[in-house]
Short mmCIF file of N, CA and C in Angstrom, two decimals:
data_model
loop_
_atom_site.label_atom_id
_atom_site.label_comp_id
_atom_site.label_asym_id
_atom_site.label_seq_id
_atom_site.Cartn_x
_atom_site.Cartn_y
_atom_site.Cartn_z
N MET L 234 0.83 -1.21 0.00
CA MET L 234 0.00 0.00 0.00
C MET L 234 0.87 1.26 0.00
N GLY L 235 1.85 1.33 0.88
CA GLY L 235 2.77 2.46 0.86
C GLY L 235 2.17 3.72 1.46
N LEU L 236 3.00 4.73 1.54
CA LEU L 236 2.57 5.98 2.15
C LEU L 236 1.98 6.93 1.11
N THR L 237 0.78 6.62 0.66
CA THR L 237 0.15 7.54 -0.27
C THR L 237 -1.10 8.11 0.37
N TYR L 238 -1.42 9.33 -0.03
CA TYR L 238 -2.63 9.98 0.44
C TYR L 238 -3.65 9.97 -0.68
N LYS L 239 -4.91 9.76 -0.32
CA LYS L 239 -5.96 9.74 -1.32
C LYS L 239 -6.79 11.02 -1.34
N LYS L 240 -7.01 11.56 -0.14
CA LYS L 240 -7.81 12.78 -0.06
C LYS L 240 -7.10 13.79 0.82
N ILE L 241 -6.77 14.92 0.20
CA ILE L 241 -5.99 15.94 0.89
C ILE L 241 -6.85 17.19 1.05
N LEU L 242 -6.90 17.69 2.28
CA LEU L 242 -7.68 18.89 2.58
C LEU L 242 -6.72 20.02 2.88
N VAL L 243 -6.86 21.13 2.16
CA VAL L 243 -6.04 22.29 2.48
C VAL L 243 -6.97 23.42 2.92
N ALA L 244 -6.62 24.03 4.04
CA ALA L 244 -7.41 25.13 4.58
C ALA L 244 -6.79 26.45 4.14
N VAL L 245 -7.59 27.31 3.52
CA VAL L 245 -7.08 28.59 3.03
C VAL L 245 -7.88 29.75 3.61
N ASP L 246 -7.19 30.86 3.84
CA ASP L 246 -7.89 32.03 4.39
C ASP L 246 -7.46 33.33 3.71
N GLY L 247 -6.72 33.22 2.63
CA GLY L 247 -6.30 34.43 1.93
C GLY L 247 -4.96 34.97 2.40
N SER L 248 -4.39 34.37 3.46
CA SER L 248 -3.08 34.84 3.95
C SER L 248 -1.96 34.28 3.07
N LYS L 249 -0.77 34.86 3.19
CA LYS L 249 0.34 34.36 2.37
C LYS L 249 0.76 32.96 2.82
N GLU L 250 0.63 32.66 4.10
CA GLU L 250 0.94 31.32 4.58
C GLU L 250 -0.01 30.29 3.98
N ALA L 251 -1.28 30.68 3.86
CA ALA L 251 -2.27 29.79 3.25
C ALA L 251 -1.94 29.56 1.77
N GLU L 252 -1.42 30.59 1.14
CA GLU L 252 -1.01 30.49 -0.26
C GLU L 252 0.12 29.47 -0.40
N TRP L 253 1.09 29.54 0.51
CA TRP L 253 2.20 28.56 0.49
C TRP L 253 1.66 27.15 0.71
N ALA L 254 0.74 27.03 1.67
CA ALA L 254 0.15 25.73 1.99
C ALA L 254 -0.57 25.17 0.77
N PHE L 255 -1.30 26.04 0.08
CA PHE L 255 -2.04 25.63 -1.10
C PHE L 255 -1.09 25.11 -2.18
N LYS L 256 -0.01 25.84 -2.43
CA LYS L 256 0.95 25.43 -3.47
C LYS L 256 1.57 24.07 -3.14
N LYS L 257 1.91 23.88 -1.88
CA LYS L 257 2.47 22.57 -1.49
C LYS L 257 1.40 21.49 -1.59
N ALA L 258 0.17 21.83 -1.24
CA ALA L 258 -0.94 20.86 -1.32
C ALA L 258 -1.12 20.39 -2.76
N VAL L 259 -1.01 21.32 -3.70
CA VAL L 259 -1.15 20.97 -5.12
C VAL L 259 -0.07 19.97 -5.51
N GLU L 260 1.17 20.24 -5.11
CA GLU L 260 2.29 19.33 -5.44
C GLU L 260 2.07 17.94 -4.84
N ILE L 261 1.70 17.91 -3.57
CA ILE L 261 1.52 16.62 -2.87
C ILE L 261 0.33 15.86 -3.47
N THR L 262 -0.72 16.58 -3.82
CA THR L 262 -1.89 15.97 -4.44
C THR L 262 -1.50 15.31 -5.76
N LYS L 263 -0.72 16.03 -6.56
CA LYS L 263 -0.30 15.48 -7.86
C LYS L 263 0.60 14.26 -7.68
N ARG L 264 1.54 14.34 -6.76
CA ARG L 264 2.45 13.20 -6.52
C ARG L 264 1.70 11.95 -6.08
N ASN L 265 0.62 12.14 -5.33
CA ASN L 265 -0.14 11.01 -4.80
C ASN L 265 -1.34 10.64 -5.68
N ASN L 266 -1.53 11.42 -6.75
CA ASN L 266 -2.68 11.22 -7.62
C ASN L 266 -3.96 11.21 -6.78
N ALA L 267 -4.07 12.19 -5.90
CA ALA L 267 -5.15 12.25 -4.90
C ALA L 267 -6.22 13.25 -5.31
N SER L 268 -7.26 13.34 -4.50
CA SER L 268 -8.26 14.40 -4.63
C SER L 268 -7.85 15.53 -3.69
N LEU L 269 -8.15 16.76 -4.11
CA LEU L 269 -7.83 17.92 -3.28
C LEU L 269 -9.11 18.63 -2.87
N ILE L 270 -9.28 18.80 -1.57
CA ILE L 270 -10.41 19.56 -1.05
C ILE L 270 -9.85 20.88 -0.55
N VAL L 271 -10.29 21.97 -1.14
CA VAL L 271 -9.83 23.30 -0.73
C VAL L 271 -10.94 23.91 0.12
N ALA L 272 -10.63 24.21 1.37
CA ALA L 272 -11.66 24.67 2.30
C ALA L 272 -11.39 26.08 2.81
N HIS L 273 -12.45 26.86 2.86
CA HIS L 273 -12.36 28.20 3.45
C HIS L 273 -13.51 28.31 4.45
N ILE L 274 -13.16 28.61 5.70
CA ILE L 274 -14.18 28.74 6.73
C ILE L 274 -14.39 30.22 7.00
N ILE L 275 -15.61 30.67 6.82
CA ILE L 275 -15.95 32.05 7.17
C ILE L 275 -16.16 32.07 8.68
N ASP L 276 -15.26 32.75 9.35
CA ASP L 276 -15.24 32.73 10.81
C ASP L 276 -16.37 33.58 11.36
N THR L 277 -17.42 32.92 11.81
CA THR L 277 -18.62 33.64 12.25
C THR L 277 -18.41 34.41 13.54
N ARG L 278 -17.31 34.14 14.24
CA ARG L 278 -17.04 34.92 15.46
C ARG L 278 -16.85 36.39 15.10
N ASN L 279 -16.41 36.63 13.87
CA ASN L 279 -16.24 38.01 13.42
C ASN L 279 -17.57 38.75 13.32
N PHE L 280 -18.66 37.99 13.20
CA PHE L 280 -19.97 38.63 13.06
C PHE L 280 -20.64 38.88 14.41
N ALA L 281 -20.11 38.29 15.45
CA ALA L 281 -20.78 38.33 16.75
C ALA L 281 -20.99 39.75 17.25
N THR L 282 -20.08 40.64 16.90
CA THR L 282 -20.15 42.01 17.41
C THR L 282 -20.99 42.91 16.52
N ILE L 283 -21.44 42.38 15.39
CA ILE L 283 -22.15 43.19 14.42
C ILE L 283 -23.64 43.15 14.69
N GLU L 284 -24.28 44.30 14.54
CA GLU L 284 -25.74 44.34 14.71
C GLU L 284 -26.40 43.40 13.71
N ALA L 285 -27.48 42.79 14.15
CA ALA L 285 -28.18 41.79 13.33
C ALA L 285 -28.58 42.31 11.96
N TYR L 286 -28.98 43.59 11.88
CA TYR L 286 -29.47 44.11 10.61
C TYR L 286 -28.35 44.44 9.63
N ASP L 287 -27.13 44.48 10.12
CA ASP L 287 -26.02 44.82 9.23
C ASP L 287 -25.45 43.56 8.58
N ARG L 288 -26.00 43.22 7.44
CA ARG L 288 -25.60 41.99 6.75
C ARG L 288 -24.43 42.21 5.79
N THR L 289 -24.02 43.46 5.61
CA THR L 289 -23.05 43.73 4.55
C THR L 289 -21.72 43.03 4.77
N ILE L 290 -21.29 42.93 6.02
CA ILE L 290 -20.00 42.28 6.28
C ILE L 290 -20.09 40.79 5.96
N ALA L 291 -21.19 40.16 6.36
CA ALA L 291 -21.39 38.75 6.05
C ALA L 291 -21.43 38.55 4.54
N GLU L 292 -22.15 39.43 3.86
CA GLU L 292 -22.24 39.32 2.40
C GLU L 292 -20.89 39.52 1.74
N ARG L 293 -20.13 40.47 2.25
CA ARG L 293 -18.80 40.72 1.70
C ARG L 293 -17.89 39.50 1.92
N SER L 294 -17.99 38.91 3.10
CA SER L 294 -17.20 37.70 3.40
C SER L 294 -17.54 36.59 2.42
N GLU L 295 -18.82 36.46 2.13
CA GLU L 295 -19.26 35.42 1.20
C GLU L 295 -18.75 35.68 -0.20
N ALA L 296 -18.86 36.93 -0.64
CA ALA L 296 -18.39 37.29 -1.99
C ALA L 296 -16.89 37.05 -2.09
N TYR L 297 -16.17 37.42 -1.04
CA TYR L 297 -14.72 37.22 -1.00
C TYR L 297 -14.39 35.73 -1.08
N ALA L 298 -15.12 34.93 -0.31
CA ALA L 298 -14.89 33.49 -0.27
C ALA L 298 -15.13 32.86 -1.64
N THR L 299 -16.22 33.26 -2.29
CA THR L 299 -16.57 32.73 -3.60
C THR L 299 -15.46 33.02 -4.60
N GLU L 300 -15.03 34.27 -4.60
CA GLU L 300 -13.96 34.73 -5.48
C GLU L 300 -12.66 33.97 -5.22
N LEU L 301 -12.30 33.89 -3.93
CA LEU L 301 -11.07 33.22 -3.49
C LEU L 301 -11.07 31.76 -3.94
N MET L 302 -12.19 31.09 -3.71
CA MET L 302 -12.27 29.66 -4.01
C MET L 302 -12.23 29.37 -5.50
N LYS L 303 -12.83 30.26 -6.27
CA LYS L 303 -12.80 30.09 -7.73
C LYS L 303 -11.35 30.16 -8.21
N LYS L 304 -10.61 31.13 -7.65
CA LYS L 304 -9.21 31.29 -8.03
C LYS L 304 -8.40 30.06 -7.62
N TYR L 305 -8.60 29.57 -6.41
CA TYR L 305 -7.87 28.38 -5.96
C TYR L 305 -8.19 27.18 -6.83
N LYS L 306 -9.48 27.01 -7.16
CA LYS L 306 -9.87 25.86 -7.98
C LYS L 306 -9.23 25.95 -9.36
N ASP L 307 -9.31 27.14 -9.98
CA ASP L 307 -8.70 27.35 -11.30
C ASP L 307 -7.20 27.07 -11.27
N ASP L 308 -6.54 27.57 -10.22
CA ASP L 308 -5.09 27.37 -10.09
C ASP L 308 -4.74 25.89 -9.96
N ALA L 309 -5.51 25.17 -9.15
CA ALA L 309 -5.25 23.74 -8.93
C ALA L 309 -5.44 22.95 -10.23
N VAL L 310 -6.51 23.25 -10.94
CA VAL L 310 -6.81 22.57 -12.20
C VAL L 310 -5.72 22.89 -13.22
N ALA L 311 -5.34 24.17 -13.30
CA ALA L 311 -4.29 24.59 -14.24
C ALA L 311 -2.96 23.89 -13.92
N ALA L 312 -2.73 23.61 -12.65
CA ALA L 312 -1.48 22.96 -12.23
C ALA L 312 -1.53 21.44 -12.46
N GLY L 313 -2.70 20.94 -12.85
CA GLY L 313 -2.79 19.52 -13.19
C GLY L 313 -3.49 18.63 -12.17
N VAL L 314 -4.18 19.23 -11.19
CA VAL L 314 -4.95 18.41 -10.25
C VAL L 314 -6.29 18.11 -10.91
N GLU L 315 -6.62 16.82 -11.00
CA GLU L 315 -7.83 16.45 -11.74
C GLU L 315 -9.09 16.56 -10.91
N ASN L 316 -8.98 16.23 -9.62
CA ASN L 316 -10.18 16.24 -8.79
C ASN L 316 -10.08 17.29 -7.69
N VAL L 317 -10.76 18.42 -7.89
CA VAL L 317 -10.72 19.51 -6.91
C VAL L 317 -12.13 19.76 -6.38
N ILE L 318 -12.25 19.71 -5.07
CA ILE L 318 -13.54 19.98 -4.43
C ILE L 318 -13.38 21.26 -3.60
N ILE L 319 -14.37 22.12 -3.70
CA ILE L 319 -14.35 23.39 -2.99
C ILE L 319 -15.34 23.31 -1.83
N GLU L 320 -14.91 23.77 -0.66
CA GLU L 320 -15.81 23.79 0.51
C GLU L 320 -15.77 25.16 1.15
N VAL L 321 -16.92 25.81 1.26
CA VAL L 321 -17.00 27.05 2.03
C VAL L 321 -17.97 26.75 3.16
N ASP L 322 -17.55 27.01 4.37
CA ASP L 322 -18.42 26.72 5.51
C ASP L 322 -18.34 27.87 6.51
N TYR L 323 -19.22 27.84 7.48
CA TYR L 323 -19.27 28.90 8.49
C TYR L 323 -18.95 28.32 9.84
N GLY L 324 -18.33 29.12 10.69
CA GLY L 324 -18.07 28.68 12.05
C GLY L 324 -16.66 28.99 12.46
N SER L 325 -16.12 28.15 13.31
CA SER L 325 -14.77 28.35 13.79
C SER L 325 -13.85 27.43 12.97
N PRO L 326 -12.88 28.01 12.24
CA PRO L 326 -12.01 27.20 11.37
C PRO L 326 -11.31 26.08 12.13
N LYS L 327 -10.93 26.37 13.39
CA LYS L 327 -10.13 25.36 14.09
C LYS L 327 -10.95 24.15 14.54
N ILE L 328 -12.27 24.28 14.52
CA ILE L 328 -13.14 23.14 14.83
C ILE L 328 -13.63 22.51 13.52
N LYS L 329 -14.11 23.36 12.62
CA LYS L 329 -14.70 22.91 11.35
C LYS L 329 -13.74 22.06 10.53
N VAL L 330 -12.50 22.51 10.39
CA VAL L 330 -11.54 21.81 9.52
C VAL L 330 -11.24 20.40 10.03
N PRO L 331 -10.71 20.25 11.26
CA PRO L 331 -10.34 18.89 11.68
C PRO L 331 -11.52 17.99 12.02
N LYS L 332 -12.61 18.56 12.52
CA LYS L 332 -13.71 17.72 12.99
C LYS L 332 -14.75 17.46 11.89
N ASP L 333 -15.29 18.52 11.29
CA ASP L 333 -16.39 18.34 10.34
C ASP L 333 -15.93 17.99 8.93
N LEU L 334 -15.10 18.86 8.36
CA LEU L 334 -14.73 18.66 6.95
C LEU L 334 -13.86 17.42 6.74
N ALA L 335 -12.92 17.19 7.64
CA ALA L 335 -12.05 16.02 7.50
C ALA L 335 -12.87 14.73 7.54
N LYS L 336 -13.87 14.70 8.42
CA LYS L 336 -14.74 13.51 8.51
C LYS L 336 -15.62 13.39 7.27
N LYS L 337 -16.24 14.50 6.90
CA LYS L 337 -17.16 14.52 5.75
C LYS L 337 -16.48 13.96 4.50
N HIS L 338 -15.24 14.35 4.27
CA HIS L 338 -14.53 13.94 3.05
C HIS L 338 -13.59 12.75 3.27
N GLU L 339 -13.55 12.24 4.51
CA GLU L 339 -12.66 11.13 4.86
C GLU L 339 -11.23 11.40 4.40
N VAL L 340 -10.73 12.58 4.77
CA VAL L 340 -9.39 12.96 4.32
C VAL L 340 -8.31 12.23 5.11
N ASP L 341 -7.18 12.02 4.47
CA ASP L 341 -6.07 11.37 5.19
C ASP L 341 -4.88 12.31 5.37
N LEU L 342 -5.01 13.55 4.90
CA LEU L 342 -3.97 14.56 5.16
C LEU L 342 -4.62 15.93 5.16
N ILE L 343 -4.32 16.71 6.20
CA ILE L 343 -4.75 18.11 6.25
C ILE L 343 -3.51 18.98 6.14
N ILE L 344 -3.58 19.97 5.26
CA ILE L 344 -2.45 20.90 5.10
C ILE L 344 -2.96 22.29 5.44
N CYS L 345 -2.19 23.01 6.25
CA CYS L 345 -2.60 24.38 6.56
C CYS L 345 -1.37 25.25 6.76
N GLY L 346 -1.58 26.55 6.67
CA GLY L 346 -0.49 27.50 6.90
C GLY L 346 -0.24 27.64 8.39
N ALA L 347 0.91 28.17 8.74
CA ALA L 347 1.30 28.23 10.15
C ALA L 347 0.58 29.32 10.93
N THR L 348 0.18 30.39 10.27
CA THR L 348 -0.47 31.45 11.04
C THR L 348 -1.87 31.78 10.54
N GLY L 349 -2.06 32.96 9.99
CA GLY L 349 -3.39 33.35 9.54
C GLY L 349 -4.20 34.03 10.63
N LEU L 350 -3.64 34.16 11.83
CA LEU L 350 -4.30 34.92 12.90
C LEU L 350 -3.34 35.98 13.42
N ASN L 351 -3.91 37.03 14.00
CA ASN L 351 -3.00 38.03 14.57
C ASN L 351 -2.45 37.54 15.91
N ALA L 352 -1.42 38.19 16.36
CA ALA L 352 -0.68 37.76 17.56
C ALA L 352 -1.56 37.68 18.80
N VAL L 353 -2.46 38.65 18.97
CA VAL L 353 -3.32 38.67 20.14
C VAL L 353 -4.23 37.45 20.15
N GLU L 354 -4.85 37.16 18.99
CA GLU L 354 -5.72 35.98 18.89
C GLU L 354 -4.95 34.72 19.17
N ARG L 355 -3.73 34.62 18.62
CA ARG L 355 -2.91 33.43 18.84
C ARG L 355 -2.62 33.26 20.32
N PHE L 356 -2.34 34.37 20.98
CA PHE L 356 -2.01 34.31 22.40
C PHE L 356 -3.20 33.78 23.20
N PHE L 357 -4.40 34.26 22.89
CA PHE L 357 -5.57 33.88 23.67
C PHE L 357 -6.17 32.54 23.29
N ILE L 358 -6.20 32.24 22.02
CA ILE L 358 -6.93 31.04 21.62
C ILE L 358 -6.07 30.01 20.91
N GLY L 359 -4.80 30.28 20.75
CA GLY L 359 -3.95 29.32 20.03
C GLY L 359 -4.23 29.45 18.55
N SER L 360 -3.27 29.15 17.74
CA SER L 360 -3.49 29.32 16.32
C SER L 360 -4.38 28.21 15.78
N VAL L 361 -4.97 28.49 14.63
CA VAL L 361 -5.83 27.51 13.97
C VAL L 361 -5.05 26.23 13.71
N SER L 362 -3.81 26.38 13.24
CA SER L 362 -3.02 25.19 12.91
C SER L 362 -2.76 24.32 14.14
N GLU L 363 -2.57 24.98 15.27
CA GLU L 363 -2.36 24.25 16.53
C GLU L 363 -3.58 23.39 16.86
N HIS L 364 -4.75 23.97 16.71
CA HIS L 364 -5.99 23.24 17.00
C HIS L 364 -6.21 22.12 16.01
N ILE L 365 -5.93 22.40 14.74
CA ILE L 365 -6.10 21.36 13.72
C ILE L 365 -5.21 20.17 14.07
N THR L 366 -3.97 20.46 14.44
CA THR L 366 -3.03 19.40 14.80
C THR L 366 -3.56 18.60 15.98
N ARG L 367 -4.15 19.30 16.94
CA ARG L 367 -4.64 18.63 18.14
C ARG L 367 -5.87 17.76 17.87
N TYR L 368 -6.78 18.24 17.03
CA TYR L 368 -8.07 17.55 16.87
C TYR L 368 -8.14 16.60 15.68
N ALA L 369 -7.23 16.71 14.76
CA ALA L 369 -7.31 15.89 13.55
C ALA L 369 -7.07 14.42 13.89
N THR L 370 -7.74 13.55 13.17
CA THR L 370 -7.51 12.12 13.36
C THR L 370 -6.60 11.58 12.25
N CYS L 371 -6.19 12.47 11.34
CA CYS L 371 -5.30 12.06 10.24
C CYS L 371 -4.00 12.85 10.32
N ASP L 372 -3.11 12.64 9.37
CA ASP L 372 -1.85 13.40 9.33
C ASP L 372 -2.13 14.88 9.08
N VAL L 373 -1.26 15.72 9.63
CA VAL L 373 -1.37 17.16 9.42
C VAL L 373 0.00 17.70 9.00
N LEU L 374 0.00 18.52 7.97
CA LEU L 374 1.22 19.19 7.55
C LEU L 374 1.01 20.68 7.75
N VAL L 375 1.81 21.27 8.63
CA VAL L 375 1.73 22.71 8.87
C VAL L 375 2.86 23.36 8.07
N VAL L 376 2.48 24.19 7.11
CA VAL L 376 3.46 24.78 6.20
C VAL L 376 3.95 26.11 6.76
N ARG L 377 5.25 26.20 6.94
CA ARG L 377 5.84 27.43 7.46
C ARG L 377 6.70 28.13 6.42
N THR L 378 6.96 27.45 5.32
CA THR L 378 7.89 28.00 4.34
C THR L 378 7.25 28.13 2.98
N LYS L 379 7.77 29.06 2.25
CA LYS L 379 7.30 29.32 0.91
C LYS L 379 7.74 28.15 0.01
N LYS L 380 6.88 27.81 -0.94
CA LYS L 380 7.29 26.78 -1.91
C LYS L 380 8.22 27.44 -2.92
N GLU L 381 9.38 26.85 -3.11
CA GLU L 381 10.32 27.42 -4.08
C GLU L 381 9.73 27.30 -5.47
N GLU L 382 9.81 28.40 -6.22
CA GLU L 382 9.31 28.35 -7.59
C GLU L 382 10.24 27.50 -8.44
N GLU L 383 9.65 26.65 -9.27
CA GLU L 383 10.48 25.80 -10.12
C GLU L 383 11.24 26.64 -11.13
#
């Protein structure tokens, strides 16, 4: 059987670290001839402070997510990944990614960037990647470095 991955989930949030994670995910997906699930979680905690009638921020987040995911899907396909699945979900990324999405897609590898949160949030709640590592039941690759351009 060997060490191959069949379903790889990469979590993206628009940060440069997520971009690095995505590029590495594409390479690993191609090497393993796997499926790639690109996930973006709209962090609903950001909406908690917003008045109920002010939907514009939520709508903007959705529009941004749609745009972001289309670009990621196009990039993955252009790079030669045959099976790309896009997931946009709401909630807390550090719970949604390792618990819900990983189970839903039966992934065997989660790839994420090292940060994507500001220092204060990291101090209080730990980074998303830390939580993913803790809660995932499959392998996790935390990307800290830029993928060298060929």
